[in-house]
PDB file of C-alpha atoms in Angstrom:
ATOM      1  CA  GLY A 846     140.493 -34.173  74.949  1.00  0.00           C
ATOM      2  CA  ALA A 847     142.129 -34.529  72.280  1.00  0.00           C
ATOM      3  CA  VAL A 848     144.105 -31.249  71.450  1.00  0.00           C
ATOM      4  CA  VAL A 849     144.201 -29.552  68.691  1.00  0.00           C
ATOM      5  CA  SER A 850     146.031 -26.268  67.148  1.00  0.00           C
ATOM      6  CA  GLN A 851     146.569 -24.379  64.764  1.00  0.00           C
ATOM      7  CA  HIS A 852     149.834 -21.271  64.268  1.00  0.00           C
ATOM      8  CA  PRO A 853     148.816 -18.254  63.292  1.00  0.00           C
ATOM      9  CA  SER A 854     145.416 -17.309  65.262  1.00  0.00           C
ATOM     10  CA  ARG A 855     144.996 -13.835  63.572  1.00  0.00           C
ATOM     11  CA  VAL A 856     147.915 -13.099  60.273  1.00  0.00           C
ATOM     12  CA  ILE A 857     147.840 -10.194  58.317  1.00  0.00           C
ATOM     13  CA  CYS A 858     149.381 -10.355  54.935  1.00  0.00           C
ATOM     14  CA  LYS A 859     150.033  -8.274  51.715  1.00  0.00           C
ATOM     15  CA  SER A 860     148.447  -8.687  48.234  1.00  0.00           C
ATOM     16  CA  GLY A 861     149.711 -11.109  46.410  1.00  0.00           C
ATOM     17  CA  THR A 862     152.120 -13.260  49.070  1.00  0.00           C
ATOM     18  CA  SER A 863     152.147 -16.752  50.165  1.00  0.00           C
ATOM     19  CA  VAL A 864     151.083 -17.843  54.243  1.00  0.00           C
ATOM     20  CA  LYS A 865     150.824 -20.153  55.994  1.00  0.00           C
ATOM     21  CA  ILE A 866     148.705 -22.108  58.071  1.00  0.00           C
ATOM     22  CA  GLU A 867     150.158 -25.103  60.569  1.00  0.00           C
ATOM     23  CA  CYS A 868     147.373 -27.865  62.505  1.00  0.00           C
ATOM     24  CA  ARG A 869     149.067 -29.445  64.779  1.00  0.00           C
ATOM     25  CA  SER A 870     147.279 -32.585  66.799  1.00  0.00           C
ATOM     26  CA  LEU A 871     148.582 -32.359  69.832  1.00  0.00           C
ATOM     27  CA  ASP A 872     147.906 -36.123  72.145  1.00  0.00           C
ATOM     28  CA  PHE A 873     146.960 -38.097  69.367  1.00  0.00           C
ATOM     29  CA  GLN A 874     147.926 -39.558  65.676  1.00  0.00           C
ATOM     30  CA  ALA A 875     145.534 -38.005  62.941  1.00  0.00           C
ATOM     31  CA  THR A 876     145.595 -39.275  60.254  1.00  0.00           C
ATOM     32  CA  THR A 877     142.915 -37.397  58.528  1.00  0.00           C
ATOM     33  CA  MET A 878     143.372 -34.072  58.857  1.00  0.00           C
ATOM     34  CA  PHE A 879     140.270 -31.437  56.948  1.00  0.00           C
ATOM     35  CA  TRP A 880     140.405 -27.991  56.560  1.00  0.00           C
ATOM     36  CA  TYR A 881     136.919 -26.241  56.213  1.00  0.00           C
ATOM     37  CA  ARG A 882     136.841 -21.888  55.624  1.00  0.00           C
ATOM     38  CA  GLN A 883     134.352 -19.589  57.226  1.00  0.00           C
ATOM     39  CA  PHE A 884     133.517 -16.274  55.880  1.00  0.00           C
ATOM     40  CA  PRO A 885     131.494 -13.592  58.194  1.00  0.00           C
ATOM     41  CA  LYS A 886     128.577 -14.867  59.575  1.00  0.00           C
ATOM     42  CA  LYS A 887     128.556 -17.986  57.373  1.00  0.00           C
ATOM     43  CA  SER A 888     128.420 -21.129  57.504  1.00  0.00           C
ATOM     44  CA  LEU A 889     131.419 -23.540  57.169  1.00  0.00           C
ATOM     45  CA  MET A 890     132.238 -25.237  54.356  1.00  0.00           C
ATOM     46  CA  LEU A 891     134.611 -28.431  53.602  1.00  0.00           C
ATOM     47  CA  MET A 892     138.236 -27.504  51.480  1.00  0.00           C
ATOM     48  CA  ALA A 893     139.298 -30.612  51.746  1.00  0.00           C
ATOM     49  CA  THR A 894     140.581 -34.241  53.137  1.00  0.00           C
ATOM     50  CA  SER A 895     144.190 -35.390  53.115  1.00  0.00           C
ATOM     51  CA  ASN A 896     145.689 -39.068  55.105  1.00  0.00           C
ATOM     52  CA  GLU A 897     148.407 -38.329  56.013  1.00  0.00           C
ATOM     53  CA  GLY A 898     151.051 -39.250  53.384  1.00  0.00           C
ATOM     54  CA  SER A 899     148.628 -38.710  51.030  1.00  0.00           C
ATOM     55  CA  LYS A 900     147.406 -36.058  48.414  1.00  0.00           C
ATOM     56  CA  ALA A 901     144.518 -34.060  49.851  1.00  0.00           C
ATOM     57  CA  THR A 902     140.966 -34.556  48.403  1.00  0.00           C
ATOM     58  CA  TYR A 903     140.277 -31.256  47.273  1.00  0.00           C
ATOM     59  CA  GLU A 904     136.833 -30.493  47.281  1.00  0.00           C
ATOM     60  CA  GLN A 905     134.670 -28.651  44.689  1.00  0.00           C
ATOM     61  CA  GLY A 906     135.228 -25.175  42.957  1.00  0.00           C
ATOM     62  CA  VAL A 907     138.937 -25.221  45.774  1.00  0.00           C
ATOM     63  CA  GLU A 908     141.262 -24.336  44.178  1.00  0.00           C
ATOM     64  CA  LYS A 909     144.636 -27.010  45.004  1.00  0.00           C
ATOM     65  CA  ASP A 910     146.924 -24.844  43.263  1.00  0.00           C
ATOM     66  CA  LYS A 911     146.295 -21.938  45.046  1.00  0.00           C
ATOM     67  CA  PHE A 912     145.043 -23.803  48.760  1.00  0.00           C
ATOM     68  CA  LEU A 913     147.976 -26.242  49.072  1.00  0.00           C
ATOM     69  CA  ILE A 914     147.992 -28.620  51.703  1.00  0.00           C
ATOM     70  CA  ASN A 915     150.317 -30.790  53.542  1.00  0.00           C
ATOM     71  CA  HIS A 916     149.845 -33.831  55.105  1.00  0.00           C
ATOM     72  CA  ALA A 917     153.694 -34.889  55.454  1.00  0.00           C
ATOM     73  CA  SER A 918     153.726 -36.704  59.694  1.00  0.00           C
ATOM     74  CA  LEU A 919     150.470 -37.558  61.618  1.00  0.00           C
ATOM     75  CA  THR A 920     150.704 -35.139  63.956  1.00  0.00           C
ATOM     76  CA  LEU A 921     151.148 -32.026  61.629  1.00  0.00           C
ATOM     77  CA  SER A 922     149.603 -30.084  58.499  1.00  0.00           C
ATOM     78  CA  THR A 923     149.519 -26.766  56.508  1.00  0.00           C
ATOM     79  CA  LEU A 924     147.963 -24.956  54.931  1.00  0.00           C
ATOM     80  CA  THR A 925     149.701 -22.281  52.557  1.00  0.00           C
ATOM     81  CA  VAL A 926     147.112 -20.253  50.768  1.00  0.00           C
ATOM     82  CA  THR A 927     149.044 -18.606  47.575  1.00  0.00           C
ATOM     83  CA  SER A 928     149.440 -15.066  46.222  1.00  0.00           C
ATOM     84  CA  ALA A 929     147.159 -14.545  48.534  1.00  0.00           C
ATOM     85  CA  HIS A 930     144.182 -12.443  47.220  1.00  0.00           C
ATOM     86  CA  PRO A 931     141.719  -9.527  49.648  1.00  0.00           C
ATOM     87  CA  GLU A 932     138.146 -12.416  48.679  1.00  0.00           C
ATOM     88  CA  ASP A 933     140.348 -14.908  50.112  1.00  0.00           C
ATOM     89  CA  SER A 934     140.741 -13.874  53.269  1.00  0.00           C
ATOM     90  CA  SER A 935     138.592 -15.291  56.313  1.00  0.00           C
ATOM     91  CA  PHE A 936     138.914 -18.032  58.937  1.00  0.00           C
ATOM     92  CA  TYR A 937     139.887 -21.171  58.652  1.00  0.00           C
ATOM     93  CA  ILE A 938     139.682 -23.833  60.276  1.00  0.00           C
ATOM     94  CA  CYS A 939     141.277 -27.395  60.665  1.00  0.00           C
ATOM     95  CA  SER A 940     140.068 -31.493  62.206  1.00  0.00           C
ATOM     96  CA  ALA A 941     141.782 -33.313  63.549  1.00  0.00           C
ATOM     97  CA  SER A 942     140.475 -36.858  63.244  1.00  0.00           C
ATOM     98  CA  SER A 943     142.718 -40.643  64.519  1.00  0.00           C
ATOM     99  CA  ARG A 944     142.718 -43.965  62.376  1.00  0.00           C
ATOM    100  CA  GLN A 945     141.332 -45.339  65.791  1.00  0.00           C
ATOM    101  CA  ALA A 946     138.196 -42.448  66.988  1.00  0.00           C
ATOM    102  CA  LEU A 947     137.207 -42.191  63.380  1.00  0.00           C
ATOM    103  CA  LEU A 948     134.163 -40.989  64.594  1.00  0.00           C
ATOM    104  CA  GLU A 949     136.206 -37.753  66.985  1.00  0.00           C
ATOM    105  CA  GLN A 950     136.561 -34.614  65.247  1.00  0.00           C
ATOM    106  CA  TYR A 951     138.154 -32.374  67.013  1.00  0.00           C
ATOM    107  CA  PHE A 952     138.711 -28.660  65.515  1.00  0.00           C
ATOM    108  CA  GLY A 953     141.231 -26.478  65.901  1.00  0.00           C
ATOM    109  CA  PRO A 954     140.919 -22.811  67.967  1.00  0.00           C
ATOM    110  CA  GLY A 955     141.099 -21.983  63.511  1.00  0.00           C
ATOM    111  CA  THR A 956     143.290 -18.885  62.253  1.00  0.00           C
ATOM    112  CA  ARG A 957     141.994 -15.849  61.285  1.00  0.00           C
ATOM    113  CA  LEU A 958     143.707 -14.622  57.723  1.00  0.00           C
ATOM    114  CA  THR A 959     143.279 -10.863  56.309  1.00  0.00           C
ATOM    115  CA  VAL A 960     144.507 -10.772  53.165  1.00  0.00           C
ATOM    116  CA  THR A 961     145.533  -6.184  52.506  1.00  0.00           C
TER     117      THR A 961
ATOM    118  CA  ALA B1363     123.430 -35.946  48.516  1.00  0.00           C
ATOM    119  CA  GLN B1364     123.748 -34.571  52.828  1.00  0.00           C
ATOM    120  CA  LYS B1365     122.139 -31.599  53.639  1.00  0.00           C
ATOM    121  CA  VAL B1366     121.630 -29.460  57.100  1.00  0.00           C
ATOM    122  CA  THR B1367     119.010 -27.051  56.787  1.00  0.00           C
ATOM    123  CA  GLN B1368     119.301 -24.175  59.664  1.00  0.00           C
ATOM    124  CA  ALA B1369     115.822 -22.427  58.684  1.00  0.00           C
ATOM    125  CA  GLN B1370     116.688 -19.727  62.168  1.00  0.00           C
ATOM    126  CA  THR B1371     119.125 -17.747  60.856  1.00  0.00           C
ATOM    127  CA  GLU B1372     118.958 -16.015  64.509  1.00  0.00           C
ATOM    128  CA  ILE B1373     116.682 -15.818  67.146  1.00  0.00           C
ATOM    129  CA  SER B1374     116.580 -13.678  70.053  1.00  0.00           C
ATOM    130  CA  VAL B1375     114.572 -14.205  73.990  1.00  0.00           C
ATOM    131  CA  VAL B1376     115.004 -12.562  77.440  1.00  0.00           C
ATOM    132  CA  GLU B1377     117.124 -14.888  79.613  1.00  0.00           C
ATOM    133  CA  LYS B1378     115.821 -17.529  81.167  1.00  0.00           C
ATOM    134  CA  GLU B1379     112.569 -18.363  78.441  1.00  0.00           C
ATOM    135  CA  ASP B1380     113.577 -21.819  76.608  1.00  0.00           C
ATOM    136  CA  VAL B1381     114.520 -21.488  72.906  1.00  0.00           C
ATOM    137  CA  THR B1382     114.452 -24.514  69.803  1.00  0.00           C
ATOM    138  CA  LEU B1383     116.793 -24.277  67.953  1.00  0.00           C
ATOM    139  CA  ASP B1384     115.433 -25.492  64.166  1.00  0.00           C
ATOM    140  CA  CYS B1385     117.553 -29.161  61.930  1.00  0.00           C
ATOM    141  CA  VAL B1386     116.515 -30.309  59.469  1.00  0.00           C
ATOM    142  CA  TYR B1387     118.985 -32.983  56.590  1.00  0.00           C
ATOM    143  CA  GLU B1388     119.483 -34.669  54.367  1.00  0.00           C
ATOM    144  CA  THR B1389     121.137 -38.379  53.595  1.00  0.00           C
ATOM    145  CA  ARG B1390     121.318 -41.521  51.342  1.00  0.00           C
ATOM    146  CA  ASP B1391     122.511 -43.644  53.901  1.00  0.00           C
ATOM    147  CA  THR B1392     120.770 -45.290  56.294  1.00  0.00           C
ATOM    148  CA  THR B1393     124.453 -45.005  58.745  1.00  0.00           C
ATOM    149  CA  TYR B1394     124.784 -41.752  59.934  1.00  0.00           C
ATOM    150  CA  TYR B1395     125.464 -39.032  62.672  1.00  0.00           C
ATOM    151  CA  LEU B1396     124.375 -36.106  63.259  1.00  0.00           C
ATOM    152  CA  PHE B1397     126.252 -33.408  65.468  1.00  0.00           C
ATOM    153  CA  TRP B1398     125.579 -29.700  67.161  1.00  0.00           C
ATOM    154  CA  TYR B1399     128.134 -27.398  68.525  1.00  0.00           C
ATOM    155  CA  LYS B1400     128.336 -24.013  69.819  1.00  0.00           C
ATOM    156  CA  GLN B1401     130.353 -21.295  68.851  1.00  0.00           C
ATOM    157  CA  PRO B1402     131.295 -18.405  70.674  1.00  0.00           C
ATOM    158  CA  PRO B1403     132.309 -15.284  69.689  1.00  0.00           C
ATOM    159  CA  SER B1404     136.345 -16.529  69.291  1.00  0.00           C
ATOM    160  CA  GLY B1405     135.425 -18.953  67.310  1.00  0.00           C
ATOM    161  CA  GLU B1406     136.467 -21.959  68.321  1.00  0.00           C
ATOM    162  CA  LEU B1407     134.076 -25.081  67.934  1.00  0.00           C
ATOM    163  CA  VAL B1408     132.647 -26.520  71.256  1.00  0.00           C
ATOM    164  CA  PHE B1409     131.033 -30.035  70.387  1.00  0.00           C
ATOM    165  CA  LEU B1410     128.037 -30.882  72.441  1.00  0.00           C
ATOM    166  CA  ILE B1411     127.016 -33.404  71.549  1.00  0.00           C
ATOM    167  CA  ARG B1412     126.406 -36.882  68.636  1.00  0.00           C
ATOM    168  CA  ARG B1413     124.431 -38.846  67.963  1.00  0.00           C
ATOM    169  CA  ASN B1414     124.189 -41.900  65.561  1.00  0.00           C
ATOM    170  CA  SER B1415     121.084 -42.811  63.295  1.00  0.00           C
ATOM    171  CA  PHE B1416     120.195 -45.935  65.338  1.00  0.00           C
ATOM    172  CA  ASP B1417     119.683 -44.383  68.529  1.00  0.00           C
ATOM    173  CA  GLU B1418     116.508 -42.102  68.406  1.00  0.00           C
ATOM    174  CA  GLN B1419     116.754 -41.707  72.217  1.00  0.00           C
ATOM    175  CA  ASN B1420     116.196 -38.152  72.846  1.00  0.00           C
ATOM    176  CA  GLU B1421     119.388 -36.912  75.075  1.00  0.00           C
ATOM    177  CA  ILE B1422     119.123 -33.846  78.006  1.00  0.00           C
ATOM    178  CA  SER B1423     122.442 -32.562  79.491  1.00  0.00           C
ATOM    179  CA  GLY B1424     121.369 -29.634  82.070  1.00  0.00           C
ATOM    180  CA  ARG B1425     119.861 -27.176  80.228  1.00  0.00           C
ATOM    181  CA  TYR B1426     120.895 -28.386  76.530  1.00  0.00           C
ATOM    182  CA  SER B1427     118.042 -31.432  75.299  1.00  0.00           C
ATOM    183  CA  TRP B1428     118.450 -32.878  72.044  1.00  0.00           C
ATOM    184  CA  ASN B1429     115.451 -34.561  69.895  1.00  0.00           C
ATOM    185  CA  PHE B1430     116.072 -36.596  66.950  1.00  0.00           C
ATOM    186  CA  GLN B1431     113.729 -37.781  65.109  1.00  0.00           C
ATOM    187  CA  LYS B1432     114.307 -40.585  61.781  1.00  0.00           C
ATOM    188  CA  SER B1433     110.394 -39.828  60.539  1.00  0.00           C
ATOM    189  CA  THR B1434     110.960 -36.134  60.128  1.00  0.00           C
ATOM    190  CA  SER B1435     114.680 -35.520  59.603  1.00  0.00           C
ATOM    191  CA  SER B1436     115.051 -34.068  62.221  1.00  0.00           C
ATOM    192  CA  PHE B1437     117.568 -33.240  65.009  1.00  0.00           C
ATOM    193  CA  ASN B1438     116.156 -30.148  66.959  1.00  0.00           C
ATOM    194  CA  PHE B1439     118.881 -28.286  69.551  1.00  0.00           C
ATOM    195  CA  THR B1440     116.356 -27.217  73.110  1.00  0.00           C
ATOM    196  CA  ILE B1441     118.062 -25.407  75.901  1.00  0.00           C
ATOM    197  CA  THR B1442     116.026 -24.759  79.162  1.00  0.00           C
ATOM    198  CA  ALA B1443     115.882 -21.486  81.179  1.00  0.00           C
ATOM    199  CA  SER B1444     118.361 -19.952  78.642  1.00  0.00           C
ATOM    200  CA  GLN B1445     121.886 -17.785  80.202  1.00  0.00           C
ATOM    201  CA  VAL B1446     123.409 -14.514  78.218  1.00  0.00           C
ATOM    202  CA  VAL B1447     126.202 -16.352  77.976  1.00  0.00           C
ATOM    203  CA  ASP B1448     124.807 -19.252  75.472  1.00  0.00           C
ATOM    204  CA  SER B1449     124.632 -16.826  72.793  1.00  0.00           C
ATOM    205  CA  ALA B1450     126.753 -18.027  69.738  1.00  0.00           C
ATOM    206  CA  VAL B1451     126.493 -19.338  66.787  1.00  0.00           C
ATOM    207  CA  TYR B1452     124.897 -23.524  66.458  1.00  0.00           C
ATOM    208  CA  PHE B1453     125.537 -25.502  64.119  1.00  0.00           C
ATOM    209  CA  CYS B1454     124.010 -28.500  63.552  1.00  0.00           C
ATOM    210  CA  ALA B1455     126.103 -31.213  61.738  1.00  0.00           C
ATOM    211  CA  LEU B1456     125.726 -34.736  59.596  1.00  0.00           C
ATOM    212  CA  SER B1457     128.515 -37.375  58.936  1.00  0.00           C
ATOM    213  CA  GLU B1458     128.215 -40.108  56.893  1.00  0.00           C
ATOM    214  CA  ALA B1459     129.670 -42.863  58.926  1.00  0.00           C
ATOM    215  CA  GLY B1460     132.507 -45.542  56.645  1.00  0.00           C
ATOM    216  CA  SER B1461     135.275 -46.709  57.208  1.00  0.00           C
ATOM    217  CA  SER B1462     137.750 -43.954  57.099  1.00  0.00           C
ATOM    218  CA  ALA B1463     136.930 -40.351  58.925  1.00  0.00           C
ATOM    219  CA  SER B1464     133.708 -38.104  57.223  1.00  0.00           C
ATOM    220  CA  LYS B1465     133.723 -34.675  56.438  1.00  0.00           C
ATOM    221  CA  ILE B1466     131.174 -33.944  58.432  1.00  0.00           C
ATOM    222  CA  ILE B1467     128.824 -30.785  56.623  1.00  0.00           C
ATOM    223  CA  PHE B1468     127.474 -27.788  58.753  1.00  0.00           C
ATOM    224  CA  GLY B1469     123.907 -26.498  58.198  1.00  0.00           C
ATOM    225  CA  SER B1470     124.523 -22.349  57.646  1.00  0.00           C
ATOM    226  CA  GLY B1471     124.377 -22.185  61.399  1.00  0.00           C
ATOM    227  CA  THR B1472     121.497 -20.628  63.936  1.00  0.00           C
ATOM    228  CA  ARG B1473     122.690 -17.149  65.501  1.00  0.00           C
ATOM    229  CA  LEU B1474     121.544 -16.984  69.031  1.00  0.00           C
ATOM    230  CA  SER B1475     121.297 -14.110  71.441  1.00  0.00           C
ATOM    231  CA  ILE B1476     120.172 -14.315  74.969  1.00  0.00           C
ATOM    232  CA  ARG B1477     119.453 -10.858  76.646  1.00  0.00           C
ATOM    233  CA  PRO B1478     119.531 -10.044  79.802  1.00  0.00           C
TER     234      PRO B1478
END
């Protein structure tokens, strides 16, 4: 099956700094990518949907100025957590789908962010 | 609005027992897709099944089986002869059908523990 990678898998940053998480589709063109957030022992909550070359669509309650999403190419989307705070600590998961296979959504392995 | 309810927060059974994970969904769409995912301690989501709303046939895959009943808006998942490796969090999820990739709405998850 298709592979989606995320980098880094784990990151620790200091409060007030920004951190960038990459999501790559390794063997297909990802026209749409999704970013989810998962708190410990909780479900996955969709943060935003991004289509290649367009601005991301954020879910209600997600601060677009804090969680910057860029989907500049068909194989890469990035999520930047700006001015991170301890409450931003979470597990971030991306998923990707292609125009040819809208029903197939491939999930990345996730990135665990810890803000100290 | 779409909603997925997994009423069982945690289930613990002894190895070799059968176990059923319940899932109830809500949607106004006539065409939709239902999913089950497994999330082991590593955090990576493992796709188990996708079922479209027009296919109510039950499905069996090895020790796994799924019972889809539109009349009760349920999509239950049964593991037969459970094994310790089945221990994980299981998510039921729902997605609309459409001309573009659709977001997946996840249930709150059921944490399954299989005791040796």
